[in-house]
Coordinates of C-alpha atoms in Angstrom, one line a residue:
M22 CA 0.0 -0.2 -0.2
K23 CA 3.0 2.6 0.9
K24 CA 4.4 1.2 -2.3
I25 CA 1.7 2.3 -4.3
I26 CA 0.7 5.5 -2.5
K27 CA 4.2 6.8 -2.6
S28 CA 4.4 5.6 -6.7
A29 CA 1.0 7.5 -6.7
M30 CA 2.5 10.6 -4.8
N31 CA 5.5 10.2 -7.5
H32 CA 3.7 9.9 -10.6
P33 CA 4.3 13.7 -12.8
L34 CA 0.5 14.6 -13.4
V35 CA 0.1 14.6 -9.2
T36 CA 3.9 16.4 -8.5
G37 CA 3.2 18.7 -11.6
S38 CA -0.5 19.2 -10.3
T39 CA 0.5 19.8 -7.7
I40 CA 2.7 23.1 -8.4
I41 CA -0.2 24.1 -10.4
F42 CA -2.1 24.3 -8.4
F43 CA -0.6 26.0 -5.2
G44 CA 1.0 29.1 -7.6
S45 CA -2.8 28.7 -9.5
M46 CA -4.7 28.9 -6.2
T47 CA -2.0 31.5 -5.0
A48 CA -3.0 33.8 -8.6
N49 CA -6.5 33.0 -7.7
I50 CA -6.5 34.0 -4.5
L51 CA -5.4 37.3 -5.9
N52 CA -7.7 37.9 -8.9
Y53 CA -10.3 37.3 -5.7
L54 CA -9.0 40.1 -4.3
F55 CA -9.1 41.9 -7.1
N56 CA -12.6 41.3 -8.1
L57 CA -12.9 42.0 -4.7
G58 CA -11.6 45.2 -4.7
M59 CA -13.4 45.7 -7.9
G60 CA -16.5 44.3 -6.4
R61 CA -16.6 46.6 -3.3
F62 CA -15.2 49.9 -4.6
L63 CA -17.8 49.7 -8.4
L64 CA -21.3 49.9 -8.2
E65 CA -23.2 47.1 -9.0
S66 CA -23.8 48.8 -12.4
E67 CA -20.4 49.5 -12.9
Y68 CA -18.9 46.2 -12.5
G69 CA -21.0 44.8 -14.5
T70 CA -19.1 47.2 -17.1
F71 CA -16.1 46.0 -15.9
I72 CA -16.9 42.0 -16.0
S73 CA -18.5 42.5 -19.6
L74 CA -15.5 44.0 -21.0
I75 CA -13.1 41.1 -19.2
S76 CA -15.7 38.7 -21.6
V77 CA -15.0 40.6 -24.9
F78 CA -11.1 40.2 -23.4
N79 CA -11.9 35.5 -22.6
I80 CA -14.1 35.6 -26.3
F81 CA -10.8 37.0 -28.2
S82 CA -8.5 35.5 -26.3
V83 CA -9.2 32.1 -27.3
L84 CA -6.5 32.6 -30.1
S85 CA -4.3 33.0 -26.7
T86 CA -5.8 29.8 -25.1
T87 CA -4.5 28.6 -28.9
V88 CA -1.3 29.9 -28.9
N89 CA -1.3 27.8 -25.6
T90 CA -2.2 25.0 -26.4
V91 CA -0.4 24.8 -30.2
F92 CA 3.3 25.4 -28.2
T93 CA 2.3 23.2 -25.2
K94 CA 1.7 20.3 -27.9
F95 CA 4.7 21.1 -30.4
S96 CA 6.9 21.7 -27.3
A97 CA 6.4 18.7 -25.3
V98 CA 7.0 16.9 -28.9
L99 CA 10.3 18.3 -29.2
V100 CA 10.8 17.4 -25.2
G101 CA 9.3 13.9 -26.3
Q102 CA 11.8 13.9 -29.8
K103 CA 14.8 15.1 -27.6
K104 CA 15.8 17.8 -29.9
E105 CA 15.1 20.8 -26.9
E106 CA 18.3 22.4 -28.4
F107 CA 15.2 24.0 -31.5
I108 CA 12.9 25.3 -28.6
G109 CA 14.4 28.9 -29.2
Q110 CA 13.6 28.8 -32.5
L111 CA 10.2 27.6 -32.0
F112 CA 10.0 30.2 -29.4
I113 CA 11.2 33.2 -31.5
S114 CA 9.5 32.1 -34.6
G115 CA 5.9 31.5 -33.0
S116 CA 6.6 34.9 -31.5
W117 CA 7.1 36.5 -34.6
W118 CA 4.5 35.1 -36.5
I119 CA 1.3 35.3 -33.5
G120 CA 2.5 39.3 -33.1
I121 CA 1.3 39.8 -36.8
I122 CA -1.6 37.8 -36.1
A123 CA -2.7 39.8 -32.9
F124 CA -1.3 42.9 -34.5
C125 CA -4.3 42.1 -37.0
I126 CA -6.6 41.2 -34.5
T127 CA -6.1 43.8 -31.8
G128 CA -6.7 47.0 -34.8
F129 CA -9.8 45.3 -35.8
I130 CA -11.2 45.6 -32.4
I131 CA -10.5 49.1 -32.1
I132 CA -11.9 49.5 -35.1
F133 CA -15.2 48.7 -34.6
S134 CA -14.7 49.1 -30.8
Y135 CA -17.5 51.9 -31.6
H136 CA -20.5 49.0 -32.3
I137 CA -18.6 46.5 -29.4
S138 CA -19.6 49.2 -26.8
R139 CA -22.6 49.5 -28.1
F140 CA -24.1 46.4 -28.1
L141 CA -22.5 46.3 -24.5
N142 CA -24.8 49.0 -23.4
I143 CA -20.8 50.9 -22.6
N144 CA -20.6 54.6 -23.0
S145 CA -16.6 54.7 -23.4
T146 CA -15.3 53.5 -26.2
I147 CA -11.5 54.0 -25.0
L148 CA -12.4 51.0 -22.8
I149 CA -12.6 48.7 -25.7
D150 CA -9.3 49.6 -26.3
I151 CA -7.4 49.2 -23.7
T152 CA -9.6 45.6 -23.8
A153 CA -8.0 45.2 -27.4
L154 CA -4.2 46.0 -26.3
A155 CA -4.3 43.7 -23.3
L156 CA -5.7 41.0 -25.5
F157 CA -2.7 42.0 -27.7
F158 CA 0.1 41.4 -25.1
S159 CA -1.7 38.3 -24.2
Y160 CA -1.4 36.9 -27.9
L161 CA 2.6 37.1 -27.3
S162 CA 2.9 36.2 -23.9
F163 CA 1.5 32.5 -24.2
V164 CA 3.9 31.5 -26.8
G165 CA 6.3 31.7 -24.1
N166 CA 3.7 30.0 -21.5
G167 CA 2.6 27.1 -24.0
I168 CA 6.7 26.3 -24.4
L169 CA 7.4 26.6 -20.6
Q170 CA 4.0 24.0 -19.9
G171 CA 5.8 21.9 -22.4
L172 CA 8.8 21.1 -20.9
L173 CA 6.7 21.1 -17.6
K174 CA 8.4 24.1 -16.2
F175 CA 5.6 24.6 -14.0
G176 CA 7.6 26.4 -11.1
Y177 CA 8.6 29.7 -13.8
Y178 CA 5.2 29.2 -15.3
S179 CA 3.9 29.6 -11.7
F180 CA 5.5 32.2 -11.2
I181 CA 4.8 34.4 -13.8
N182 CA 1.2 33.8 -13.2
I183 CA 1.4 34.9 -9.5
F184 CA 3.4 38.2 -10.7
S185 CA 1.2 39.0 -12.7
S186 CA -1.9 38.5 -10.4
L187 CA 0.2 40.8 -7.8
S188 CA 0.9 43.7 -10.4
K189 CA -3.2 44.0 -11.5
L190 CA -4.2 43.7 -7.7
I191 CA -2.0 46.9 -6.9
L192 CA -2.1 48.3 -9.8
G193 CA -6.7 48.0 -10.0
L194 CA -7.0 49.2 -6.7
G195 CA -4.5 51.8 -6.3
F196 CA -5.7 53.3 -10.0
I197 CA -9.5 52.9 -8.6
F198 CA -8.5 55.0 -5.4
L199 CA -7.9 57.4 -7.2
G200 CA -10.7 57.8 -8.9
F201 CA -10.6 55.6 -12.3
K202 CA -13.1 53.4 -11.2
V203 CA -13.9 50.9 -14.4
F204 CA -11.2 53.0 -16.6
G205 CA -8.8 52.2 -13.5
A206 CA -9.7 48.4 -13.2
I207 CA -9.5 48.0 -17.1
S208 CA -6.6 49.9 -17.6
A209 CA -4.4 47.4 -14.7
F210 CA -6.0 44.9 -16.8
F211 CA -3.9 46.0 -19.5
L212 CA -0.7 46.5 -18.0
S213 CA -0.6 42.8 -15.7
A214 CA -0.7 41.5 -20.1
L215 CA 1.7 43.3 -20.7
I216 CA 4.1 42.8 -17.3
G217 CA 2.9 39.3 -17.9
Y218 CA 4.4 39.1 -21.2
L219 CA 8.3 40.0 -20.4
L220 CA 8.6 38.1 -17.7
V221 CA 8.3 34.9 -19.9
F222 CA 11.4 35.5 -21.5
F223 CA 14.1 35.4 -17.8
P224 CA 12.8 31.6 -17.8
L225 CA 13.5 31.2 -21.7
R226 CA 16.8 32.4 -22.0
K227 CA 19.0 29.6 -22.3
F228 CA 17.1 28.3 -25.4
L229 CA 17.2 32.3 -27.0
K230 CA 21.1 31.8 -27.7
N231 CA 20.5 27.9 -29.5
S232 CA 18.1 30.0 -31.6
G233 CA 20.3 30.3 -34.8
K234 CA 20.7 26.8 -35.1
K235 CA 19.7 26.6 -39.2
D236 CA 19.4 22.1 -39.4
F237 CA 16.2 22.7 -38.1
H238 CA 12.8 22.5 -40.7
F239 CA 11.1 24.8 -39.8
S240 CA 8.9 25.4 -42.4
N241 CA 7.5 21.9 -42.1
L242 CA 7.1 22.8 -38.1
R243 CA 5.1 25.8 -40.1
K244 CA 3.1 23.8 -41.5
K245 CA 2.1 21.6 -39.4
L246 CA 1.3 24.1 -36.5
S247 CA -1.3 26.2 -39.6
L248 CA -2.7 22.8 -40.0
Y249 CA -3.3 22.0 -35.9
A250 CA -3.6 25.6 -34.5
L251 CA -7.2 26.7 -37.1
P252 CA -8.8 23.0 -35.6
V253 CA -7.2 24.0 -32.3
F254 CA -8.6 28.0 -31.8
L255 CA -12.6 26.5 -32.9
A256 CA -12.3 23.9 -30.5
N257 CA -10.8 26.7 -28.4
I258 CA -13.4 29.0 -28.7
G259 CA -15.7 27.2 -28.7
M260 CA -15.3 26.2 -24.9
T261 CA -14.2 30.0 -23.9
A262 CA -18.1 30.7 -25.4
F263 CA -19.9 28.1 -23.7
I264 CA -18.3 30.1 -20.8
T265 CA -18.4 33.3 -21.2
I266 CA -21.2 34.0 -23.8
D267 CA -23.9 34.4 -20.8
I268 CA -22.3 36.8 -19.5
I269 CA -21.6 39.0 -22.5
L270 CA -26.0 38.5 -23.7
V271 CA -27.3 39.2 -19.8
K272 CA -25.2 42.8 -20.1
H273 CA -27.4 43.3 -23.9
F274 CA -30.5 41.7 -23.1
F275 CA -31.0 42.8 -18.8
E276 CA -31.0 46.2 -17.5
P277 CA -27.4 47.4 -15.6
T278 CA -28.3 46.3 -12.3
T279 CA -29.2 42.8 -12.6
A280 CA -26.2 42.2 -15.6
G281 CA -24.0 43.1 -13.0
Q282 CA -25.3 40.8 -10.1
Y283 CA -25.1 38.2 -13.0
A284 CA -21.6 38.6 -13.4
A285 CA -21.2 38.1 -9.4
I286 CA -22.9 35.0 -9.9
S287 CA -20.5 33.8 -12.8
T288 CA -17.6 35.0 -10.9
M289 CA -18.4 33.4 -7.6
G290 CA -19.6 29.9 -9.6
R291 CA -16.5 30.0 -12.3
S292 CA -13.9 29.7 -9.6
I293 CA -14.9 26.2 -8.6
F294 CA -13.4 25.8 -12.3
Y295 CA -10.3 27.8 -11.3
A296 CA -10.1 26.0 -8.4
V297 CA -8.9 22.5 -10.6
S298 CA -8.8 23.3 -13.6
P299 CA -4.4 23.5 -12.8
I300 CA -4.5 20.1 -13.0
A301 CA -5.9 20.1 -17.2
L302 CA -3.0 22.2 -17.6
V303 CA -0.1 19.7 -16.8
L304 CA -2.1 16.8 -17.7
F305 CA -2.2 18.2 -21.6
P306 CA 2.4 18.3 -22.2
L307 CA 1.6 14.9 -19.9
V308 CA -0.2 13.2 -22.1
A309 CA 1.4 14.7 -25.6
Q310 CA 4.7 13.6 -24.3
R311 CA 2.8 9.9 -23.4
K312 CA 2.2 9.6 -27.2
E313 CA 5.3 10.3 -28.7
R314 CA 6.7 7.5 -26.3
G315 CA 3.4 5.0 -27.7
E316 CA 2.5 4.5 -24.1
N317 CA -0.8 4.2 -22.4
L318 CA -3.1 7.0 -22.1
T319 CA -6.4 5.8 -20.3
G320 CA -4.7 5.7 -16.5
I321 CA -4.0 8.9 -16.8
T322 CA -7.1 10.6 -17.7
L323 CA -9.3 8.5 -15.7
L324 CA -6.4 10.3 -12.8
S325 CA -7.5 13.6 -13.9
L326 CA -11.3 13.1 -14.2
F327 CA -10.9 12.0 -10.5
L328 CA -9.0 14.2 -9.7
I329 CA -10.9 17.5 -11.2
G330 CA -14.6 16.4 -10.7
V331 CA -14.4 14.6 -6.9
P332 CA -13.5 19.0 -5.7
S333 CA -15.2 19.7 -8.1
L334 CA -18.8 18.1 -7.0
F335 CA -17.5 18.7 -3.8
L336 CA -17.4 22.4 -4.1
S337 CA -21.1 23.0 -5.9
L338 CA -22.5 20.8 -2.8
F339 CA -21.4 23.3 -0.7
Y340 CA -22.2 26.1 -3.0
F341 CA -26.0 24.8 -2.4
T342 CA -25.7 24.8 1.1
F343 CA -24.2 27.8 1.7
P344 CA -25.0 29.9 -0.4
E345 CA -25.2 33.1 2.1
F346 CA -21.2 31.9 3.0
V347 CA -20.5 31.9 -0.3
R348 CA -22.0 35.6 -1.4
T349 CA -20.6 36.6 1.7
I350 CA -17.0 35.6 1.3
F351 CA -17.3 37.3 -2.7
Y352 CA -19.7 39.9 -2.7
P353 CA -21.0 41.2 0.6
S354 CA -22.4 44.5 -1.0
F355 CA -24.2 42.6 -3.4
S356 CA -28.0 41.5 -3.3
Q357 CA -29.0 38.4 -1.6
I358 CA -31.2 38.0 -4.2
I359 CA -28.2 36.7 -6.1
N360 CA -27.7 33.5 -3.2
Q361 CA -30.8 31.7 -4.4
Y362 CA -28.8 30.6 -7.7
L363 CA -25.1 30.3 -6.9
G364 CA -26.0 26.1 -6.4
P365 CA -27.4 26.0 -9.8
F366 CA -24.2 28.0 -11.6
S367 CA -22.1 25.6 -9.7
L368 CA -23.9 22.3 -11.3
F369 CA -23.2 24.0 -14.8
V370 CA -19.7 25.1 -14.0
L371 CA -19.6 21.3 -12.3
F372 CA -20.4 20.0 -15.6
Y373 CA -17.8 22.8 -17.5
T374 CA -15.2 21.7 -16.0
L375 CA -15.1 18.0 -16.9
S376 CA -16.6 18.6 -20.7
Y377 CA -12.7 21.0 -20.3
V378 CA -10.8 18.0 -19.1
L379 CA -11.8 15.6 -21.9
N380 CA -12.0 18.7 -24.6
I381 CA -8.0 19.3 -23.4
F382 CA -7.4 15.6 -23.7
Y383 CA -8.5 15.2 -27.3
L384 CA -6.1 17.8 -28.0
S385 CA -3.0 16.3 -26.6
I386 CA -3.7 13.4 -28.1
G387 CA -3.7 15.0 -31.8
K388 CA -8.2 14.7 -32.5
I389 CA -8.3 18.3 -33.2
R390 CA -12.5 17.2 -34.9
V391 CA -13.3 17.3 -31.5
Y392 CA -13.9 20.9 -32.2
I393 CA -17.2 19.4 -33.7
I394 CA -18.9 18.7 -30.6
T395 CA -17.7 22.1 -28.4
I396 CA -18.6 24.3 -31.6
L397 CA -22.3 23.1 -32.0
A398 CA -22.9 22.9 -28.2
A399 CA -21.8 27.2 -27.7
C400 CA -23.8 28.0 -30.5
A401 CA -27.1 25.5 -29.4
E402 CA -26.1 27.9 -26.0
T403 CA -25.8 31.1 -28.1
A404 CA -29.5 31.0 -29.5
L405 CA -30.9 29.1 -26.5
I406 CA -30.2 32.3 -24.6
W407 CA -30.8 35.0 -27.2
F408 CA -34.1 33.5 -27.7
L409 CA -34.9 32.4 -24.4
H410 CA -33.9 34.9 -21.4
D411 CA -36.5 35.8 -19.7
S412 CA -34.9 35.8 -16.1
V413 CA -31.7 34.8 -14.5
S414 CA -33.2 31.0 -13.5
Q415 CA -34.2 30.4 -17.1
V416 CA -30.7 31.4 -18.3
I417 CA -28.7 29.1 -16.0
N418 CA -31.4 26.0 -16.4
I419 CA -30.2 27.0 -20.5
L420 CA -26.3 26.3 -18.7
I421 CA -27.2 23.6 -16.7
L422 CA -28.9 21.5 -19.9
S423 CA -26.1 23.1 -22.3
S424 CA -23.2 21.6 -20.6
F425 CA -24.6 18.0 -19.1
L426 CA -25.1 17.4 -23.4
L427 CA -21.3 18.9 -23.8
F428 CA -20.3 16.1 -21.0
L429 CA -22.3 13.9 -22.6
S430 CA -21.0 14.6 -26.2
L431 CA -17.1 14.4 -25.0
L432 CA -17.7 11.2 -23.5
F433 CA -19.0 9.1 -26.1
Y434 CA -16.2 10.7 -28.4
Y435 CA -13.7 9.1 -26.1
P436 CA -13.7 5.1 -27.8
I437 CA -13.4 6.8 -31.1
A438 CA -11.4 9.2 -30.9
T439 CA -8.8 6.6 -28.7
K440 CA -9.0 3.6 -31.7
K441 CA -5.7 4.6 -33.3
T442 CA -3.5 7.6 -31.8
R443 CA 0.4 7.1 -33.5
P444 CA 3.1 9.8 -32.6
N445 CA 3.4 12.8 -33.8
S446 CA 6.7 13.6 -37.0
I447 CA 8.8 17.4 -36.1

């Protein structure tokens, strides 16, 4: 028994998850304090505006998630093939191409900032512009973050995450106390993204010294990146839209105070996902490396679902049982009317979190057609909320049903996805 426990504790998924867990928990506590400060020092309507801006950021930052996923995948493949000396060239070339794409997307958002602000009932377009600039540096930073994960350098990854969150907290509260309100909050968000980008150079500096090697066929890798990136982008946009589009639609359809209250409900519910998602971050590079070595993947996937599912279930039960306590911890100044929604919303987050793990698994083994499932699910959820939004309860019921069906669909896809998992070649 001791041998089994020792083996489990030394498992890369457990050790890596432990580092990521404590790093992410520290960052999440700082993010919680940031959100707590914004929720306490902004009016409910102002907080709704701020969270809707973050939701816009999250929707467009799907590219960042895709960049992170793609570069985690290919750096892990390089490690699996013992070609770590090419990591520096991967980072430089990847940053160049992603930078061009990021510039175009940022410019697009700024050009259409007036229309976006009108849809969200926001008076100032400058808030949209600052959000777009935050996106630009987020895109660039995730090239390095993805490579750090692929190298299993979770300590550096966690440090960058913590320092960026700390910067956001200090700057955000400082700007709020100076009277800048929503402008100050979103400016802190932008500056933390910039800081996160600059910090990523430090742990990769030794690889950048070897970036001049000419015998690495990056044109071949770039082709593979292109073929892999689009389906990953679609899969991630489906998963991201699934947990953010509701906030945007509620901001559009409901009056400002209700939208602000819903933003608080969503933030409290999603904290369950943020508490357990570090395990999924560790899962991706481990599965990708194991696939390259032809090892069995079922055990590590089941372990991930267990490690994520059990705490998520307990947290959901806690939200059902003690909603007043949860609200008091997060937003004591908000109306008690939101208590009744916390339990049901946590059920949505539970199914979403399990679906997120399965989506990560499929992408890590190259089963990129999973995007068909996630996109269809996100479209169905969006359509249902668009036409059925008489109350907050109705919106949350749609979320629960949609997430449950998404989870079932991804489970049924498992036997098909695991039939054949041939190693990649670069």
